[in-house]
Amino acid sequence: PTPNGHKITLFLEEAGLEYKIVPVNIGAGDQFKPEFLAFSPNNRMPAIIDHDPADGGDAITVFESGAILQYLAEKTGKFLPTGVRERKTVMEWLFWQMGGLGPMAGQNHHFGTYAPEKLPYAITRYVNETNRLYGVLNKRLEGRKFIAGDDYTIADMACYPWIVSHEKQQQDLNDFPNLKRWFETIKARPATVAAYKAGEELNKWQMSEEDKKILFGQTAKSTKA
């Protein structure tokens, strides 16, 4: 039940694919187990195992949420245009989310919510950068229904979950009317409702101080479990 995890359930619900969620208890350190690291070497979730790949061969594993979205889109032929120019635009905004919106909003969450010491410089830095990125997206959505144009794509699926926590990120959607309209449109989609319901039970987990030590104290040694 994280923004990156919800990206994938959004796609799976929209595409009508059968799937099974296998929880990874990141507070207990399950992400460092050898069987998980075997196909998610960055010890992060989400990661998927496709038991019915398009080539008919052995199961395929994919890690990194952006790569998973691209893989599923190419497999199903959905939510990723085939035209050179249209596809280019979707991929630009997918990478924009992966390299900008996700990491910056993530640091915003960390220093504003989880850091044991409230550092004004760090909080201001990431709140402001999140605000800038919201502004970029708001401008992009001016005159457009979705990020890449008239069609809903993996670029929208990548960005939407990171806007869900806008209040925690100290952002007011009323300041971004185009973004707010886009957000409400996606929020109302039946697949979005189903995707968030799928992780509802898992979302009841409360992070303890010990969990924080495991999550936020990782070094290179952590991957050698």
PDB file of N, CA and C in Angstrom, residues 4 7 64-66 91-105 129 132-133 158-159 162:
ATOM      1  N   ASN A   4       4.109   3.636  -5.085  1.00  0.00           N
ATOM      2  CA  ASN A   4       4.683   2.817  -6.155  1.00  0.00           C
ATOM      3  C   ASN A   4       3.934   1.500  -6.321  1.00  0.00           C
ATOM      4  N   LYS A   7       0.628   2.111  -8.235  1.00  0.00           N
ATOM      5  CA  LYS A   7       0.787   2.267  -9.695  1.00  0.00           C
ATOM      6  C   LYS A   7       0.444   0.965 -10.404  1.00  0.00           C
ATOM      7  N   GLU A  64      11.195  -2.387 -10.232  1.00  0.00           N
ATOM      8  CA  GLU A  64      11.067  -0.958 -10.504  1.00  0.00           C
ATOM      9  C   GLU A  64       9.706  -0.657 -11.133  1.00  0.00           C
ATOM     10  N   SER A  65       8.935   0.186 -10.454  1.00  0.00           N
ATOM     11  CA  SER A  65       7.547   0.423 -10.844  1.00  0.00           C
ATOM     12  C   SER A  65       7.392   0.964 -12.261  1.00  0.00           C
ATOM     13  N   GLY A  66       8.304   1.842 -12.689  1.00  0.00           N
ATOM     14  CA  GLY A  66       8.220   2.371 -14.051  1.00  0.00           C
ATOM     15  C   GLY A  66       8.457   1.284 -15.082  1.00  0.00           C
ATOM     16  N   MET A  91       6.483   8.319 -22.379  1.00  0.00           N
ATOM     17  CA  MET A  91       7.699   7.888 -21.706  1.00  0.00           C
ATOM     18  C   MET A  91       8.415   9.053 -21.033  1.00  0.00           C
ATOM     19  N   GLU A  92       8.360  10.235 -21.647  1.00  0.00           N
ATOM     20  CA  GLU A  92       8.945  11.416 -21.007  1.00  0.00           C
ATOM     21  C   GLU A  92       8.334  11.645 -19.628  1.00  0.00           C
ATOM     22  N   TRP A  93       7.008  11.595 -19.562  1.00  0.00           N
ATOM     23  CA  TRP A  93       6.331  11.890 -18.305  1.00  0.00           C
ATOM     24  C   TRP A  93       6.416  10.738 -17.315  1.00  0.00           C
ATOM     25  N   LEU A  94       6.540   9.521 -17.810  1.00  0.00           N
ATOM     26  CA  LEU A  94       6.801   8.396 -16.915  1.00  0.00           C
ATOM     27  C   LEU A  94       8.158   8.583 -16.242  1.00  0.00           C
ATOM     28  N   PHE A  95       9.165   8.940 -17.021  1.00  0.00           N
ATOM     29  CA  PHE A  95      10.504   9.144 -16.459  1.00  0.00           C
ATOM     30  C   PHE A  95      10.544  10.392 -15.577  1.00  0.00           C
ATOM     31  N   TRP A  96       9.734  11.387 -15.918  1.00  0.00           N
ATOM     32  CA  TRP A  96       9.633  12.591 -15.080  1.00  0.00           C
ATOM     33  C   TRP A  96       9.141  12.217 -13.685  1.00  0.00           C
ATOM     34  N   GLN A  97       8.157  11.354 -13.648  1.00  0.00           N
ATOM     35  CA  GLN A  97       7.661  10.911 -12.342  1.00  0.00           C
ATOM     36  C   GLN A  97       8.718  10.101 -11.597  1.00  0.00           C
ATOM     37  N   MET A  98       9.348   9.177 -12.300  1.00  0.00           N
ATOM     38  CA  MET A  98      10.330   8.303 -11.657  1.00  0.00           C
ATOM     39  C   MET A  98      11.537   9.087 -11.134  1.00  0.00           C
ATOM     40  N   GLY A  99      11.953  10.099 -11.888  1.00  0.00           N
ATOM     41  CA  GLY A  99      13.151  10.835 -11.513  1.00  0.00           C
ATOM     42  C   GLY A  99      12.890  12.086 -10.698  1.00  0.00           C
ATOM     43  N   GLY A 100      11.636  12.570 -10.695  1.00  0.00           N
ATOM     44  CA  GLY A 100      11.346  13.832 -10.038  1.00  0.00           C
ATOM     45  C   GLY A 100      10.250  13.749  -8.995  1.00  0.00           C
ATOM     46  N   LEU A 101       9.015  13.608  -9.452  1.00  0.00           N
ATOM     47  CA  LEU A 101       7.881  13.658  -8.533  1.00  0.00           C
ATOM     48  C   LEU A 101       7.975  12.623  -7.422  1.00  0.00           C
ATOM     49  N   GLY A 102       8.292  11.381  -7.766  1.00  0.00           N
ATOM     50  CA  GLY A 102       8.378  10.329  -6.756  1.00  0.00           C
ATOM     51  C   GLY A 102       9.471  10.571  -5.727  1.00  0.00           C
ATOM     52  N   PRO A 103      10.720  10.734  -6.162  1.00  0.00           N
ATOM     53  CA  PRO A 103      11.794  10.945  -5.196  1.00  0.00           C
ATOM     54  C   PRO A 103      11.631  12.209  -4.345  1.00  0.00           C
ATOM     55  N   MET A 104      11.203  13.307  -4.964  1.00  0.00           N
ATOM     56  CA  MET A 104      11.078  14.552  -4.204  1.00  0.00           C
ATOM     57  C   MET A 104       9.920  14.486  -3.209  1.00  0.00           C
ATOM     58  N   ALA A 105       8.779  13.950  -3.637  1.00  0.00           N
ATOM     59  CA  ALA A 105       7.658  13.800  -2.714  1.00  0.00           C
ATOM     60  C   ALA A 105       8.008  12.788  -1.622  1.00  0.00           C
ATOM     61  N   GLU A 129      10.183  21.959  -3.482  1.00  0.00           N
ATOM     62  CA  GLU A 129      10.424  21.239  -4.732  1.00  0.00           C
ATOM     63  C   GLU A 129       9.183  20.458  -5.160  1.00  0.00           C
ATOM     64  N   ARG A 132       6.958  22.925  -6.736  1.00  0.00           N
ATOM     65  CA  ARG A 132       7.394  23.245  -8.102  1.00  0.00           C
ATOM     66  C   ARG A 132       6.929  22.172  -9.078  1.00  0.00           C
ATOM     67  N   LEU A 133       7.084  20.916  -8.682  1.00  0.00           N
ATOM     68  CA  LEU A 133       6.685  19.810  -9.556  1.00  0.00           C
ATOM     69  C   LEU A 133       5.173  19.765  -9.760  1.00  0.00           C
ATOM     70  N   ALA A 158       1.358   6.462 -13.186  1.00  0.00           N
ATOM     71  CA  ALA A 158       2.579   6.664 -12.407  1.00  0.00           C
ATOM     72  C   ALA A 158       2.467   7.870 -11.488  1.00  0.00           C
ATOM     73  N   CYS A 159       1.838   8.926 -11.976  1.00  0.00           N
ATOM     74  CA  CYS A 159       1.791  10.182 -11.216  1.00  0.00           C
ATOM     75  C   CYS A 159       0.689  10.223 -10.167  1.00  0.00           C
ATOM     76  N   TRP A 162       1.136   9.519  -6.351  1.00  0.00           N
ATOM     77  CA  TRP A 162       1.989  10.450  -5.620  1.00  0.00           C
ATOM     78  C   TRP A 162       1.274  11.760  -5.313  1.00  0.00           C
TER      79      TRP A 162
END
